[in-house]
């Protein structure tokens, strides 16, 4: 598994945050029974940069906490049976890893939300990572039933890595 963490901030990223991101990604893949080694890119940025990306790709001129850019359009969430193993767009030709997509987290927004929700920054980073991983595997929350499924799965992932509320 290759998890590429890019820190766009001037401040050094705490190793603990990187460990949380790695653990949550691994647990998400295990929970969803992903049969492949995967490659995921995670970018840590600030509100200004995520606002630019949000405007460019979602036409929303405001900062957000996390953005997910899945490379695979699953017809059903986590249906890895539909993966075409000979698809050069989905697999890294050098490593053979399935490229699920990109995650972008605003550390600035994560800090604000951790305070708002009265929990640790570690839990917030874990939550945003779990949320985004589920998006990369085809989950969404546009209707209430889907949202409940995502919330349940996020909670399960966080509990498994010790980030309980």
PDB file of C-alpha atoms in Angstrom:
ATOM      1  CA  UNK A   1       0.000   0.000   0.000  1.00  0.00           C
ATOM      2  CA  UNK A   2       1.292   3.435  -0.912  1.00  0.00           C
ATOM      3  CA  UNK A   3      -0.055   6.414   0.984  1.00  0.00           C
ATOM      4  CA  UNK A   4       1.515   9.599  -0.276  1.00  0.00           C
ATOM      5  CA  UNK A   5       1.049  12.464   2.191  1.00  0.00           C
ATOM      6  CA  UNK A   6       1.790  15.914   0.818  1.00  0.00           C
ATOM      7  CA  UNK A   7       2.025  18.760   3.312  1.00  0.00           C
ATOM      8  CA  UNK A   8       1.396  22.114   1.631  1.00  0.00           C
ATOM      9  CA  UNK A   9       1.607  24.005   4.907  1.00  0.00           C
ATOM     10  CA  UNK A  10       4.615  25.863   6.246  1.00  0.00           C
ATOM     11  CA  UNK A  11       4.196  24.188   9.620  1.00  0.00           C
ATOM     12  CA  UNK A  12       5.602  20.701  10.012  1.00  0.00           C
ATOM     13  CA  UNK A  13       2.923  18.058  10.157  1.00  0.00           C
ATOM     14  CA  UNK A  14       2.841  16.165  13.451  1.00  0.00           C
ATOM     15  CA  UNK A  15       3.883  12.516  12.983  1.00  0.00           C
ATOM     16  CA  UNK A  16       0.863  11.493  15.033  1.00  0.00           C
ATOM     17  CA  UNK A  17      -1.453  12.963  12.356  1.00  0.00           C
ATOM     18  CA  UNK A  18       0.328  11.027   9.625  1.00  0.00           C
ATOM     19  CA  UNK A  19       0.018   7.829  11.694  1.00  0.00           C
ATOM     20  CA  UNK A  20      -3.715   8.437  12.122  1.00  0.00           C
ATOM     21  CA  UNK A  21      -4.190   8.974   8.395  1.00  0.00           C
ATOM     22  CA  UNK A  22      -2.310   5.743   7.645  1.00  0.00           C
ATOM     23  CA  UNK A  23      -4.253   3.722  10.250  1.00  0.00           C
ATOM     24  CA  UNK A  24      -7.635   5.040   9.133  1.00  0.00           C
ATOM     25  CA  UNK A  25      -6.888   4.334   5.478  1.00  0.00           C
ATOM     26  CA  UNK A  26      -5.739   0.792   6.291  1.00  0.00           C
ATOM     27  CA  UNK A  27      -8.818   0.144   8.472  1.00  0.00           C
ATOM     28  CA  UNK A  28     -11.148   1.567   5.811  1.00  0.00           C
ATOM     29  CA  UNK A  29      -9.716  -0.784   3.199  1.00  0.00           C
ATOM     30  CA  UNK A  30      -9.914  -3.747   5.564  1.00  0.00           C
ATOM     31  CA  UNK A  31     -13.493  -2.960   6.589  1.00  0.00           C
ATOM     32  CA  UNK A  32     -14.588  -2.641   2.969  1.00  0.00           C
ATOM     33  CA  UNK A  33     -12.676  -5.821   2.043  1.00  0.00           C
ATOM     34  CA  UNK A  34     -10.563  -4.237  -0.667  1.00  0.00           C
ATOM     35  CA  UNK A  35      -8.648  -7.145  -2.230  1.00  0.00           C
ATOM     36  CA  UNK A  36      -5.962  -4.932  -3.790  1.00  0.00           C
ATOM     37  CA  UNK A  37      -2.878  -3.117  -2.708  1.00  0.00           C
ATOM     38  CA  UNK A  38      -3.761   0.535  -3.215  1.00  0.00           C
ATOM     39  CA  UNK A  39      -2.220   3.920  -3.824  1.00  0.00           C
ATOM     40  CA  UNK A  40      -3.814   6.989  -2.236  1.00  0.00           C
ATOM     41  CA  UNK A  41      -2.647  10.574  -2.246  1.00  0.00           C
ATOM     42  CA  UNK A  42      -3.451  12.762   0.769  1.00  0.00           C
ATOM     43  CA  UNK A  43      -2.771  16.492   0.671  1.00  0.00           C
ATOM     44  CA  UNK A  44      -2.849  18.597   3.818  1.00  0.00           C
ATOM     45  CA  UNK A  45      -3.550  22.245   3.078  1.00  0.00           C
ATOM     46  CA  UNK A  46      -5.223  25.366   4.458  1.00  0.00           C
ATOM     47  CA  UNK A  47      -8.630  27.017   3.985  1.00  0.00           C
ATOM     48  CA  UNK A  48      -7.437  29.332   1.222  1.00  0.00           C
ATOM     49  CA  UNK A  49      -6.113  26.537  -0.986  1.00  0.00           C
ATOM     50  CA  UNK A  50      -9.031  24.164  -0.386  1.00  0.00           C
ATOM     51  CA  UNK A  51     -11.399  27.037  -1.195  1.00  0.00           C
ATOM     52  CA  UNK A  52      -9.683  27.458  -4.583  1.00  0.00           C
ATOM     53  CA  UNK A  53      -9.968  23.736  -5.302  1.00  0.00           C
ATOM     54  CA  UNK A  54     -13.578  23.650  -4.110  1.00  0.00           C
ATOM     55  CA  UNK A  55     -14.430  26.529  -6.445  1.00  0.00           C
ATOM     56  CA  UNK A  56     -12.619  25.016  -9.414  1.00  0.00           C
ATOM     57  CA  UNK A  57     -14.033  21.493  -9.121  1.00  0.00           C
ATOM     58  CA  UNK A  58     -17.354  21.933  -7.309  1.00  0.00           C
ATOM     59  CA  UNK A  59     -18.225  25.532  -8.214  1.00  0.00           C
ATOM     60  CA  UNK A  60     -18.480  26.357  -4.501  1.00  0.00           C
ATOM     61  CA  UNK A  61     -16.609  29.522  -3.536  1.00  0.00           C
ATOM     62  CA  UNK A  62     -15.970  28.610   0.093  1.00  0.00           C
ATOM     63  CA  UNK A  63     -13.530  26.545   2.101  1.00  0.00           C
ATOM     64  CA  UNK A  64     -14.496  23.045   3.136  1.00  0.00           C
ATOM     65  CA  UNK A  65     -12.979  20.490   5.464  1.00  0.00           C
ATOM     66  CA  UNK A  66     -12.170  17.691   3.031  1.00  0.00           C
ATOM     67  CA  UNK A  67     -12.408  16.965  -0.675  1.00  0.00           C
ATOM     68  CA  UNK A  68     -12.367  13.539  -2.278  1.00  0.00           C
ATOM     69  CA  UNK A  69     -11.411  12.823  -5.858  1.00  0.00           C
ATOM     70  CA  UNK A  70     -12.187   9.170  -6.636  1.00  0.00           C
ATOM     71  CA  UNK A  71     -10.599   7.674  -9.735  1.00  0.00           C
ATOM     72  CA  UNK A  72     -13.100   4.830  -9.985  1.00  0.00           C
ATOM     73  CA  UNK A  73     -16.808   5.332 -10.531  1.00  0.00           C
ATOM     74  CA  UNK A  74     -18.231   2.378  -8.601  1.00  0.00           C
ATOM     75  CA  UNK A  75     -21.755   1.336  -9.610  1.00  0.00           C
ATOM     76  CA  UNK A  76     -22.216   0.035  -6.054  1.00  0.00           C
ATOM     77  CA  UNK A  77     -20.102   1.129  -3.084  1.00  0.00           C
ATOM     78  CA  UNK A  78     -17.023  -1.019  -2.478  1.00  0.00           C
ATOM     79  CA  UNK A  79     -17.949  -3.408  -5.272  1.00  0.00           C
ATOM     80  CA  UNK A  80     -14.392  -4.407  -6.075  1.00  0.00           C
ATOM     81  CA  UNK A  81     -15.687  -7.224  -8.301  1.00  0.00           C
ATOM     82  CA  UNK A  82     -16.286  -4.647 -11.031  1.00  0.00           C
ATOM     83  CA  UNK A  83     -12.620  -3.615 -11.105  1.00  0.00           C
ATOM     84  CA  UNK A  84     -11.050  -4.347 -14.470  1.00  0.00           C
ATOM     85  CA  UNK A  85      -7.571  -5.539 -13.597  1.00  0.00           C
ATOM     86  CA  UNK A  86      -6.256  -4.736 -17.060  1.00  0.00           C
ATOM     87  CA  UNK A  87      -7.438  -1.108 -16.882  1.00  0.00           C
ATOM     88  CA  UNK A  88      -4.311   1.056 -17.150  1.00  0.00           C
ATOM     89  CA  UNK A  89      -6.239   4.052 -15.791  1.00  0.00           C
ATOM     90  CA  UNK A  90      -6.929   2.341 -12.466  1.00  0.00           C
ATOM     91  CA  UNK A  91      -3.645   0.583 -11.750  1.00  0.00           C
ATOM     92  CA  UNK A  92      -0.167   2.027 -11.379  1.00  0.00           C
ATOM     93  CA  UNK A  93       1.862   0.309 -14.080  1.00  0.00           C
ATOM     94  CA  UNK A  94       5.042   0.353 -11.982  1.00  0.00           C
ATOM     95  CA  UNK A  95       3.653  -0.935  -8.672  1.00  0.00           C
ATOM     96  CA  UNK A  96       0.487  -2.752  -9.753  1.00  0.00           C
ATOM     97  CA  UNK A  97      -1.431  -0.878  -7.055  1.00  0.00           C
ATOM     98  CA  UNK A  98      -5.049   0.174  -7.500  1.00  0.00           C
ATOM     99  CA  UNK A  99      -5.189   3.971  -7.553  1.00  0.00           C
ATOM    100  CA  UNK A 100      -8.315   4.869  -5.588  1.00  0.00           C
ATOM    101  CA  UNK A 101      -7.923   8.629  -5.732  1.00  0.00           C
ATOM    102  CA  UNK A 102      -6.957  11.758  -3.858  1.00  0.00           C
ATOM    103  CA  UNK A 103      -7.923  13.214  -0.495  1.00  0.00           C
ATOM    104  CA  UNK A 104      -7.433  16.885   0.364  1.00  0.00           C
ATOM    105  CA  UNK A 105      -7.807  17.964   3.999  1.00  0.00           C
ATOM    106  CA  UNK A 106      -7.809  21.522   5.309  1.00  0.00           C
ATOM    107  CA  UNK A 107      -5.891  21.287   8.580  1.00  0.00           C
ATOM    108  CA  UNK A 108      -7.099  24.791   9.398  1.00  0.00           C
ATOM    109  CA  UNK A 109     -10.742  23.738   9.070  1.00  0.00           C
ATOM    110  CA  UNK A 110     -10.063  20.467  10.916  1.00  0.00           C
ATOM    111  CA  UNK A 111      -8.735  22.459  13.880  1.00  0.00           C
ATOM    112  CA  UNK A 112     -11.849  24.654  13.874  1.00  0.00           C
ATOM    113  CA  UNK A 113     -14.180  21.669  13.720  1.00  0.00           C
ATOM    114  CA  UNK A 114     -12.343  19.799  16.467  1.00  0.00           C
ATOM    115  CA  UNK A 115     -13.082  22.766  18.736  1.00  0.00           C
ATOM    116  CA  UNK A 116     -16.671  23.102  17.510  1.00  0.00           C
ATOM    117  CA  UNK A 117     -17.398  19.401  18.095  1.00  0.00           C
ATOM    118  CA  UNK A 118     -15.402  19.307  21.328  1.00  0.00           C
ATOM    119  CA  UNK A 119     -13.126  16.452  20.379  1.00  0.00           C
ATOM    120  CA  UNK A 120      -9.444  16.066  19.578  1.00  0.00           C
ATOM    121  CA  UNK A 121      -7.795  17.160  16.369  1.00  0.00           C
ATOM    122  CA  UNK A 122      -6.642  13.562  15.985  1.00  0.00           C
ATOM    123  CA  UNK A 123     -10.250  12.379  15.924  1.00  0.00           C
ATOM    124  CA  UNK A 124     -11.231  15.082  13.446  1.00  0.00           C
ATOM    125  CA  UNK A 125      -8.393  14.153  11.095  1.00  0.00           C
ATOM    126  CA  UNK A 126      -9.386  10.510  11.460  1.00  0.00           C
ATOM    127  CA  UNK A 127     -13.024  11.328  10.748  1.00  0.00           C
ATOM    128  CA  UNK A 128     -12.204  13.375   7.647  1.00  0.00           C
ATOM    129  CA  UNK A 129      -9.921  10.628   6.358  1.00  0.00           C
ATOM    130  CA  UNK A 130     -12.540   7.898   6.946  1.00  0.00           C
ATOM    131  CA  UNK A 131     -15.229  10.035   5.327  1.00  0.00           C
ATOM    132  CA  UNK A 132     -13.082  10.657   2.284  1.00  0.00           C
ATOM    133  CA  UNK A 133     -11.998   7.012   2.009  1.00  0.00           C
ATOM    134  CA  UNK A 134     -15.630   5.954   1.843  1.00  0.00           C
ATOM    135  CA  UNK A 135     -16.170   8.458  -0.979  1.00  0.00           C
ATOM    136  CA  UNK A 136     -13.164   6.993  -2.811  1.00  0.00           C
ATOM    137  CA  UNK A 137     -14.834   3.580  -2.552  1.00  0.00           C
ATOM    138  CA  UNK A 138     -18.134   4.783  -3.989  1.00  0.00           C
ATOM    139  CA  UNK A 139     -20.179   5.856  -0.968  1.00  0.00           C
ATOM    140  CA  UNK A 140     -22.132   9.091  -0.948  1.00  0.00           C
ATOM    141  CA  UNK A 141     -24.515  10.948   1.342  1.00  0.00           C
ATOM    142  CA  UNK A 142     -26.876  12.733  -0.990  1.00  0.00           C
ATOM    143  CA  UNK A 143     -29.944  11.030   0.472  1.00  0.00           C
ATOM    144  CA  UNK A 144     -30.639  10.251   4.123  1.00  0.00           C
ATOM    145  CA  UNK A 145     -30.321   6.467   3.797  1.00  0.00           C
ATOM    146  CA  UNK A 146     -26.870   6.793   2.200  1.00  0.00           C
ATOM    147  CA  UNK A 147     -25.827   9.288   4.855  1.00  0.00           C
ATOM    148  CA  UNK A 148     -26.804   6.885   7.642  1.00  0.00           C
ATOM    149  CA  UNK A 149     -24.755   4.106   6.026  1.00  0.00           C
ATOM    150  CA  UNK A 150     -21.734   6.389   5.759  1.00  0.00           C
ATOM    151  CA  UNK A 151     -22.078   7.630   9.341  1.00  0.00           C
ATOM    152  CA  UNK A 152     -22.260   4.066  10.624  1.00  0.00           C
ATOM    153  CA  UNK A 153     -19.240   2.961   8.614  1.00  0.00           C
ATOM    154  CA  UNK A 154     -17.213   6.032   9.658  1.00  0.00           C
ATOM    155  CA  UNK A 155     -17.996   5.374  13.309  1.00  0.00           C
ATOM    156  CA  UNK A 156     -16.977   1.732  12.953  1.00  0.00           C
ATOM    157  CA  UNK A 157     -13.650   2.689  11.327  1.00  0.00           C
ATOM    158  CA  UNK A 158     -12.879   5.289  14.002  1.00  0.00           C
ATOM    159  CA  UNK A 159     -13.771   2.900  16.813  1.00  0.00           C
ATOM    160  CA  UNK A 160     -11.471   0.234  15.361  1.00  0.00           C
ATOM    161  CA  UNK A 161      -8.490   2.618  15.357  1.00  0.00           C
ATOM    162  CA  UNK A 162      -9.249   3.904  18.867  1.00  0.00           C
ATOM    163  CA  UNK A 163     -10.719   7.304  17.964  1.00  0.00           C
ATOM    164  CA  UNK A 164     -13.980   6.992  19.841  1.00  0.00           C
ATOM    165  CA  UNK A 165     -16.049  10.024  20.775  1.00  0.00           C
TER     166      UNK A 165
END
